[in-house]
Coordinates of C-alpha atoms and ligand atoms in Angstrom, one line a residue:
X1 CA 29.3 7.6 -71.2
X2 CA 31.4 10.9 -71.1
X3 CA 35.0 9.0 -70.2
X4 CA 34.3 6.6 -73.6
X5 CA 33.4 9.8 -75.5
X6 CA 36.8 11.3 -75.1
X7 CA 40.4 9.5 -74.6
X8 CA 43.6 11.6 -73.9
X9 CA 46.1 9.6 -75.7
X10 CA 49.2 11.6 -75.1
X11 CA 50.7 14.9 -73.2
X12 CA 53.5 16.3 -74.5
X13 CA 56.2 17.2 -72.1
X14 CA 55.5 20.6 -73.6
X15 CA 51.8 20.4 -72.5
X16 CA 50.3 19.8 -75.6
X17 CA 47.7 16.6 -75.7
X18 CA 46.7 14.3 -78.5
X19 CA 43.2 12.4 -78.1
X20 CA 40.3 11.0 -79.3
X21 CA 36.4 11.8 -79.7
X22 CA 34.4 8.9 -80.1
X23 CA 30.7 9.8 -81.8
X24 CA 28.1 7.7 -83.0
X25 CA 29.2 9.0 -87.1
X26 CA 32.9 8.5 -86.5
X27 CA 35.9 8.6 -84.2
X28 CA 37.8 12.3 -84.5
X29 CA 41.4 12.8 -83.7
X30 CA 42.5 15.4 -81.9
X31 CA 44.1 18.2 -81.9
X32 CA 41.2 18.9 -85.1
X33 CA 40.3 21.6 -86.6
X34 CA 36.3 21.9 -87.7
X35 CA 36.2 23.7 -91.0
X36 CA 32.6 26.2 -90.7
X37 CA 29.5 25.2 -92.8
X38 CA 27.5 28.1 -91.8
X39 CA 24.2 26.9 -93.5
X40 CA 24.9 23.0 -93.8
X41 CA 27.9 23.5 -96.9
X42 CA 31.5 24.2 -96.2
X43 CA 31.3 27.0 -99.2
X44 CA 31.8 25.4 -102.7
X45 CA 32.6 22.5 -101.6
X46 CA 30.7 18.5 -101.8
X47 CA 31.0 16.1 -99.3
X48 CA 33.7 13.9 -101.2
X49 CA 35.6 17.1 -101.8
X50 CA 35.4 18.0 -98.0
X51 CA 35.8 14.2 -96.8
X52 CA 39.1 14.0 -99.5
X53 CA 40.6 17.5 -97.5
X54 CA 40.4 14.7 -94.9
X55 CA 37.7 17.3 -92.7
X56 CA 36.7 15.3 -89.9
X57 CA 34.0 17.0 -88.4
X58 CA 32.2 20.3 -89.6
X59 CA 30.7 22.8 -88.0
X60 CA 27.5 24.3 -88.5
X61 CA 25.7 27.6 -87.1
X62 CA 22.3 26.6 -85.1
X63 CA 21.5 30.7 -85.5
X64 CA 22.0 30.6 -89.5
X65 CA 20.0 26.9 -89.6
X66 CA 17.3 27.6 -87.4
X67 CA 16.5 31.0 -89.6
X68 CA 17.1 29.8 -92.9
X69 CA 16.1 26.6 -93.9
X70 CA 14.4 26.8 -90.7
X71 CA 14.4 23.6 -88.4
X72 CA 10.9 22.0 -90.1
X73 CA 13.0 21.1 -93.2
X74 CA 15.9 20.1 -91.3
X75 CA 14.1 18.1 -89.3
X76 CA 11.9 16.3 -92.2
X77 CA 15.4 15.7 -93.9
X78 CA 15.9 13.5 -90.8
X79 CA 18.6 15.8 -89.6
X80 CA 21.4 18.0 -90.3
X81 CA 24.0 15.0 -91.7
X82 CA 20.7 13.7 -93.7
X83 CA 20.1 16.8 -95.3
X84 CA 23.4 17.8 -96.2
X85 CA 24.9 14.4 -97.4
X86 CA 27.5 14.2 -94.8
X87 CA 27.9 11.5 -92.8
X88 CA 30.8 12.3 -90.3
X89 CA 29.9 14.1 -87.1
X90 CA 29.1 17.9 -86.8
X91 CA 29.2 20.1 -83.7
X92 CA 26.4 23.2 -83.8
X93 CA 27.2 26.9 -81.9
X94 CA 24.4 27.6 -80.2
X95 CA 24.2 30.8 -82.0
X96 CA 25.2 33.2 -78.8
X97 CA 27.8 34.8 -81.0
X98 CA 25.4 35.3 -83.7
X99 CA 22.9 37.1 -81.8
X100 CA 25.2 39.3 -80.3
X101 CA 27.4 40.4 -83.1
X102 CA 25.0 40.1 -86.3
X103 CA 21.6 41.5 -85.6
X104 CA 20.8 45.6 -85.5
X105 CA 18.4 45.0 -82.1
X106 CA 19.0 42.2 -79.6
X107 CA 17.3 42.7 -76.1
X108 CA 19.2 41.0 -73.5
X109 CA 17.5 39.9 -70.0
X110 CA 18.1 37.3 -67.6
X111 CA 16.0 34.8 -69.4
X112 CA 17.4 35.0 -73.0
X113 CA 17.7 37.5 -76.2
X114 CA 15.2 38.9 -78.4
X115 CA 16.4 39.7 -81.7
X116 CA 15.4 40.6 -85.2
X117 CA 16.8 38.5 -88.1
X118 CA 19.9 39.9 -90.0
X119 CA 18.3 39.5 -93.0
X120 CA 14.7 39.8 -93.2
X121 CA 13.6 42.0 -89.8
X122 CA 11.2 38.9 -88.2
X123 CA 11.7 38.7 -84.8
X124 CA 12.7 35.7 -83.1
X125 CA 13.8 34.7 -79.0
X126 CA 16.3 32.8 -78.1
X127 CA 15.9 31.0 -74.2
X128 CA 18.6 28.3 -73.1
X129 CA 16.2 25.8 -72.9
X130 CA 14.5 27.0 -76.6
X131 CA 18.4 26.7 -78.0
X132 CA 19.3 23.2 -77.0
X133 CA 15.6 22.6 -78.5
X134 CA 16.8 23.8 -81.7
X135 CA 19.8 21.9 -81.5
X136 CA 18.3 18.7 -80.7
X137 CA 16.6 19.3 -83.9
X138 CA 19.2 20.1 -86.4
X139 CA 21.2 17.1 -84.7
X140 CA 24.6 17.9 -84.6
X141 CA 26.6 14.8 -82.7
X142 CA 28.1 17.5 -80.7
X143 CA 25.7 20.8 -79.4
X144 CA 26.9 24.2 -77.2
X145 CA 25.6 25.9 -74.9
X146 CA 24.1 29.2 -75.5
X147 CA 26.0 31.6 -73.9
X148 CA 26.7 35.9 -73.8
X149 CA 29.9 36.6 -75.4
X150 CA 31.1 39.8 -74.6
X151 CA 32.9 41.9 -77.2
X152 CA 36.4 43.1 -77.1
X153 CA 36.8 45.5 -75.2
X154 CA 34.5 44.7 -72.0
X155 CA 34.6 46.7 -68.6
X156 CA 34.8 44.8 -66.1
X157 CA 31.4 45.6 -65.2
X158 CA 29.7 44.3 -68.2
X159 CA 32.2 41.3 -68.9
X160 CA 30.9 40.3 -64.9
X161 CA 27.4 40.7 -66.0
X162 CA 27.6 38.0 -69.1
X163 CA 29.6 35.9 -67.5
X164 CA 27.2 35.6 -64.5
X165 CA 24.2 35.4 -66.9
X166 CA 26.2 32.5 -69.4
X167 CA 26.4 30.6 -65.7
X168 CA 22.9 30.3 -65.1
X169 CA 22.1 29.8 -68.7
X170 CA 24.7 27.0 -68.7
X171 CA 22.7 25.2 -65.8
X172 CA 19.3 26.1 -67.3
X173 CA 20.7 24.2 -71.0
X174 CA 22.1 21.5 -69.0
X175 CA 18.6 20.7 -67.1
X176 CA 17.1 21.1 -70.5
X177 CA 19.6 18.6 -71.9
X178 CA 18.9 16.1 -69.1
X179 CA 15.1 16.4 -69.6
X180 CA 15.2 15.7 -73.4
X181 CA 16.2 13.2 -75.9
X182 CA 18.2 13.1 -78.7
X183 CA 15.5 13.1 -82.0
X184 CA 17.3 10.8 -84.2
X185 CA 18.4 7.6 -83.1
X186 CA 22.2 8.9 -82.0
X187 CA 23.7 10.1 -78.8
X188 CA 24.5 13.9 -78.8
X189 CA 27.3 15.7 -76.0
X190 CA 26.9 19.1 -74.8
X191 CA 29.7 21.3 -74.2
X192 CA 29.7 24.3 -71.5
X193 CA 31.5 27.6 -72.8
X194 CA 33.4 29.5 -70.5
X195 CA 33.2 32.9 -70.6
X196 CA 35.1 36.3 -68.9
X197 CA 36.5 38.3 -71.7
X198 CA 40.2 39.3 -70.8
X199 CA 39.9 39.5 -67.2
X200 CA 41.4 36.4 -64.8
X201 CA 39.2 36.7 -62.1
X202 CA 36.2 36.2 -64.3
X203 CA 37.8 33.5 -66.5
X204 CA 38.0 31.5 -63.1
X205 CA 34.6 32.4 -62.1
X206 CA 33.3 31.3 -65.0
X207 CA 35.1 28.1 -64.8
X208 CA 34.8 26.9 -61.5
X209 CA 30.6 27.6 -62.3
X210 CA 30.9 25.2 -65.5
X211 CA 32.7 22.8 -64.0
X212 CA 30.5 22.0 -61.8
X213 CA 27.7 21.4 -64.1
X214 CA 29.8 18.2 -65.4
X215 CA 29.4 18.8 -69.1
X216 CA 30.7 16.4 -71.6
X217 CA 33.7 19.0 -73.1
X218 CA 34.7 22.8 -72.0
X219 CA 35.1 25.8 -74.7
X220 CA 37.1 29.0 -74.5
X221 CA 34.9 31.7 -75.6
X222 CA 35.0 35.1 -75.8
X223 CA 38.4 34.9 -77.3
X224 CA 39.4 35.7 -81.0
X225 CA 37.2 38.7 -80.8
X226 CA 39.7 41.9 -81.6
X227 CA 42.5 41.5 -78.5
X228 CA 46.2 41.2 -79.3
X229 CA 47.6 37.5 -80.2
X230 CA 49.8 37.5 -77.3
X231 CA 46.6 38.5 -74.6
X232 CA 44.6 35.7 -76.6
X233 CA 48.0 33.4 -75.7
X234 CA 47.8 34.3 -72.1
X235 CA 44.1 33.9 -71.4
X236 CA 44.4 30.8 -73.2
X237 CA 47.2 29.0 -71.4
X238 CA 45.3 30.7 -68.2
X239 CA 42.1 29.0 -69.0
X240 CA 43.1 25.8 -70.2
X241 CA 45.0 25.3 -66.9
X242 CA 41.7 25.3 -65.0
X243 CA 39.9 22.8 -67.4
X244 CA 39.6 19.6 -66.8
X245 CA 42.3 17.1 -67.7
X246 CA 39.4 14.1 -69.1
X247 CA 37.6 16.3 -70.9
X248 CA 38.3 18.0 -74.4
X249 CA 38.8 21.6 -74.6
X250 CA 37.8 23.4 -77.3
X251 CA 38.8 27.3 -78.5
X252 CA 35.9 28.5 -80.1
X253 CA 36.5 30.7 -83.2
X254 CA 40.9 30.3 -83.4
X255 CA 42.1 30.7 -86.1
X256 CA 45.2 31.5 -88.2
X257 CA 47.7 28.7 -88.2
X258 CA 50.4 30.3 -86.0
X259 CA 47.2 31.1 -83.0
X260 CA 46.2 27.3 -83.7
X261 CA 49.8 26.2 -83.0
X262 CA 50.4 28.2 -80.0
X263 CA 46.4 27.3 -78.7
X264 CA 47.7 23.7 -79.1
X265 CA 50.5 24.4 -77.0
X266 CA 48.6 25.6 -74.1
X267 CA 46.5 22.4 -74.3
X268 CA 43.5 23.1 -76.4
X269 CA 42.2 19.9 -78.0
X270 CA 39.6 21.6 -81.1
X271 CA 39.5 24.2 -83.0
X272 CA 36.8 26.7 -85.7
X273 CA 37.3 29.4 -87.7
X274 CA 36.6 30.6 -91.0
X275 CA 40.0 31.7 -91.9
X276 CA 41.0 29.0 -94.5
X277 CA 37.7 28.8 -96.5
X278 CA 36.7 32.5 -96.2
X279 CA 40.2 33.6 -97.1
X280 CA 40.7 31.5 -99.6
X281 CA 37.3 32.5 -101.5
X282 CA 39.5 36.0 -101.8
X283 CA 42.8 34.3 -102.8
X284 CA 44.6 33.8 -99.7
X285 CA 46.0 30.2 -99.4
X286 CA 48.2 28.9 -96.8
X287 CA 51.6 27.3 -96.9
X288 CA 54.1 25.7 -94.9
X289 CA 56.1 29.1 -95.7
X290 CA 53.4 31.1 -95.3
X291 CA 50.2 32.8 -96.8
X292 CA 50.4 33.9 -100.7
X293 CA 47.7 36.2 -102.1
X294 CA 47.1 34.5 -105.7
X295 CA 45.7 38.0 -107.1
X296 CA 48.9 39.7 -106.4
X297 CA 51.0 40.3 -109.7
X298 CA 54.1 38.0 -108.8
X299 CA 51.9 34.7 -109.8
X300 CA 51.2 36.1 -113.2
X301 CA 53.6 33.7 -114.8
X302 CA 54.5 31.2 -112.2
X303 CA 54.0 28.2 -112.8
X304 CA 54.9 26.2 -110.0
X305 CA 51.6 25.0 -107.6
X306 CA 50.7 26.6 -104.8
X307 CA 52.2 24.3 -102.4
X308 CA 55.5 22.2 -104.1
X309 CA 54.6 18.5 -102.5
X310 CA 51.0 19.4 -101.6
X311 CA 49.1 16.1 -102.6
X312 CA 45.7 18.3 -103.1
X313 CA 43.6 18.1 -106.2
X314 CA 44.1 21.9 -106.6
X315 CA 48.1 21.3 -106.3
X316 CA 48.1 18.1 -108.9
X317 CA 46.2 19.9 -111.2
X318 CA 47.0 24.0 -111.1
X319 CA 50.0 26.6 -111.1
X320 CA 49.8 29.6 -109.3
X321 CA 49.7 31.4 -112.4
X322 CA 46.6 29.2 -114.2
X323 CA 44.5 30.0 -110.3
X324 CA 45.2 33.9 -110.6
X325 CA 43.6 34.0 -114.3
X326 CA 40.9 32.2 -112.5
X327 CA 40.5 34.7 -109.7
X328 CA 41.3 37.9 -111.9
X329 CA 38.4 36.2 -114.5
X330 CA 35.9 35.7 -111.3
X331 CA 36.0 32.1 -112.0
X332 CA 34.2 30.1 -109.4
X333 CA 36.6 27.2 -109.5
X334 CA 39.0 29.6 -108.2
X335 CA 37.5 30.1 -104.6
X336 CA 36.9 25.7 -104.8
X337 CA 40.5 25.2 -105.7
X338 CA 41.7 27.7 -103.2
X339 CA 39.2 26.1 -100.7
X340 CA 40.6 22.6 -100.7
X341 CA 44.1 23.3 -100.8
X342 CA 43.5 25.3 -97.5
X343 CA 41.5 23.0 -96.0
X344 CA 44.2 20.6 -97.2
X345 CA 47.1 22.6 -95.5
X346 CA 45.0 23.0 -92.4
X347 CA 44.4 19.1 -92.0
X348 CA 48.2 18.5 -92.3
X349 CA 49.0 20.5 -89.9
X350 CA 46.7 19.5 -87.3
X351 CA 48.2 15.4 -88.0
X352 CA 51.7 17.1 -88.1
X353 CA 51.0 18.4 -84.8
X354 CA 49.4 15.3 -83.1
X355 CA 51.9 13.0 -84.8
X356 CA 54.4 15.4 -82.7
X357 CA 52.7 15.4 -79.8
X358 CA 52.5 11.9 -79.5
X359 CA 55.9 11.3 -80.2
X360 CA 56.6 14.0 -77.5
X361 CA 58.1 16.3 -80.1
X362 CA 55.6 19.4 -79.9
X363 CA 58.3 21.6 -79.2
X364 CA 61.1 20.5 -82.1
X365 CA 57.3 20.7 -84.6
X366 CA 56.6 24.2 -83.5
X367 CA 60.1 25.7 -84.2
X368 CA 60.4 23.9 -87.5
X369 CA 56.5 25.5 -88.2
X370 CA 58.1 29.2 -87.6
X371 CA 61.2 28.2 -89.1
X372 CA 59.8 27.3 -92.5
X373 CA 57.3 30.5 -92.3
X374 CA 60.4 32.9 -91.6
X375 CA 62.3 32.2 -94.8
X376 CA 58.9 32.9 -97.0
X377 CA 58.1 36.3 -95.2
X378 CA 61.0 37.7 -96.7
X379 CA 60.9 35.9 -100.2
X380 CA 57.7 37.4 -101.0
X381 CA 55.5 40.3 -101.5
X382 CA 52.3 39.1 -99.7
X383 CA 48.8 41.1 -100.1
X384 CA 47.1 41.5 -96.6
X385 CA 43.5 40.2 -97.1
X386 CA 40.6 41.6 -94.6
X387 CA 40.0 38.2 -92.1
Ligands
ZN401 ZN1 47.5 21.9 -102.2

């Protein structure tokens, strides 16, 4: 079943590859990128709005889910897709990140994490066997594994310890996996994460211990967490070279446009972050020559869209000048307008790429993409905004 989930279609003589997922709510293209829908809504947006951004798949976090609207209503809504109108596939975390960067007390052991929700104090447990439980019941088409991402920095020491501890919680999801069925009529995959923070040795550890289990796709993790672009590059290209060539790789948590480009290059198939809807709920939008903060006074009287030649709603309808007012007034159609010209830019890029790589032009797209960015860096007075 795995070799009909994914197809490589094309390497690139530069390395980068162009495929295809097949699920049972739609085929995805690949390189993607998986806009986040923390609690089952990409903020501000419908499901026509997100499906006319041309979103193939969204992401959704099991942590958030399982706590709030808890899986009894996501399971009497027949599922995740059900209950949130969407009917293209979604991929679930399996909340590792979650437990280990939002809560005030997490207890770690060999058998799972105790910790207290963010929010309201109630303590919960996640196992590996209790996670793929809860993600068999919000349904996602695609599920992770839970795993222990270390932060950046690690020592050695404790990077060893998690990734030793995401191996055997890897085998213990898998054997769960196996054992149980899918709750709503559709075929689900489950990915492996590899794990090892910066360090080599660990990152081929960690590998060769995922491998092995035969899971349906690999992901990067631990990356995207606070180390320098060009260490995130490295590792990367590093790890990528030790995955599987028939299986699709996956970068959890990447990113900016420039660290999706160069991710693609070292032959990484999928892609999350919150980057283009978070930002753009704070007026950053993205451009072929760059990001523009829309609060900053240049747009005060410009009238011009954000993007000349960007087919978006938000561009057909709104000058720069007409979206600051909005953000300046604390309009909400601001963030939405913001939101589906990013998600907009975002999904062109990732068919500009694929289009390239299956032409085998990666390398001629990837200069053009800094060549166009270059000229804007110096045209305009950008804001940074907190990502
Ligand atoms: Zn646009």
């Amino acid at each position: 079943m795995s070799a009909e989930f994914f197809t490589l279609e094309n390497v690139d003589e530069a390395g980068a590859r162009a495929g295809s997922l097949t699920t049972e709510h739609g085929v995805i293209e690949t390189p993607v990128f998986m806009p986040v829908g923390t609690y089952g809504a990409v903020k501000s947006l419908s499901s026509n709005e997100l499906r006319n951004t041309r979103t193939q798949i969204v992401l959704g976090n099991a942590y958030h889910l399982y706590l709030r609207p808890g899986l009894e209503t996501i399971s009497k809504a027949g599922g995740l897709q059900k209950f949130m109108s969407w009917d293209g596939p979604i991929l679930t975390d399996s909340g590792g990140f979650q437990v280990f960067s939002l809560p005030k007390l997490t207890k770690i052991d060999d058998e799972g994490v105790t910790f207290q929700d963010h929010i309201d104090g109630s303590t919960h447990r996640f196992t590996p066997s209790k996670v793929i439980d809860v993600e068999r019941s919000i349904g996602a088409d695609i599920i992770m594994n839970f795993d222990e991402c270390a932060p950046y920095p690690s020592t050695h020491e404790y990077a060893s310890e998690a990734e030793i501890r995401t191996a055997n919680w890897a085998a213990r999801c898998k054997e769960r996996f196996d054992a149980t069925e899918p709750l709503y009529g559709y075929k689900q995959f489950l990915f492996g994460i590899v794990q090892g923070s910066t360090y080599k040795d660990l990152r081929e550890k960690s590998t060769e211990a995922i491998r092995a289990l035969d899971f349906d796709g690999y992901a990067i993790g631990g990356l995207a967490v606070g180390e320098t672009p060009d260490m995130m590059y490295d590792i990367c290209g590093f790890n990528a070279s030790l995955l599987p060539e028939n299986k699709p790789r996956y970068m959890m948590g990447v990113g900016k446009p420039e660290d999706i480009v160069e991710c693609v290059a070292r032959g990484i198939d999928m892609f999350d972050c919150v980057i283009p809807t978070r930002n753009a709920r704070k007026g950053t939008v993205y451009t072929s020559e760059g990001k523009l903060n829309l609060n900053n006074a240049v747009y005060k009287t410009d009238s011009t869209p954000i993007e000349e030649g960007c087919s978006c709603e938000s561009c057909q309808n709104y000058s720069r000048s007409y979206l600051r007012h909005l953000f300046k007034m604390g309009e909400t159609l601001a963030g939405r307008a913001a939101t589906i010209h990013n998600l907009h830019y975002y999904m062109n890029l990732m068919t500009g790429m694929r289009t390239a790589i299956k032409e085998n032009k990666f390398d001629d797209f990837r200069k053009e993409f800094y060549q166009s960015r270059k000229s804007e860096a110096n045209a305009t007075i950008t804001e940074e905004v907190v990502e």
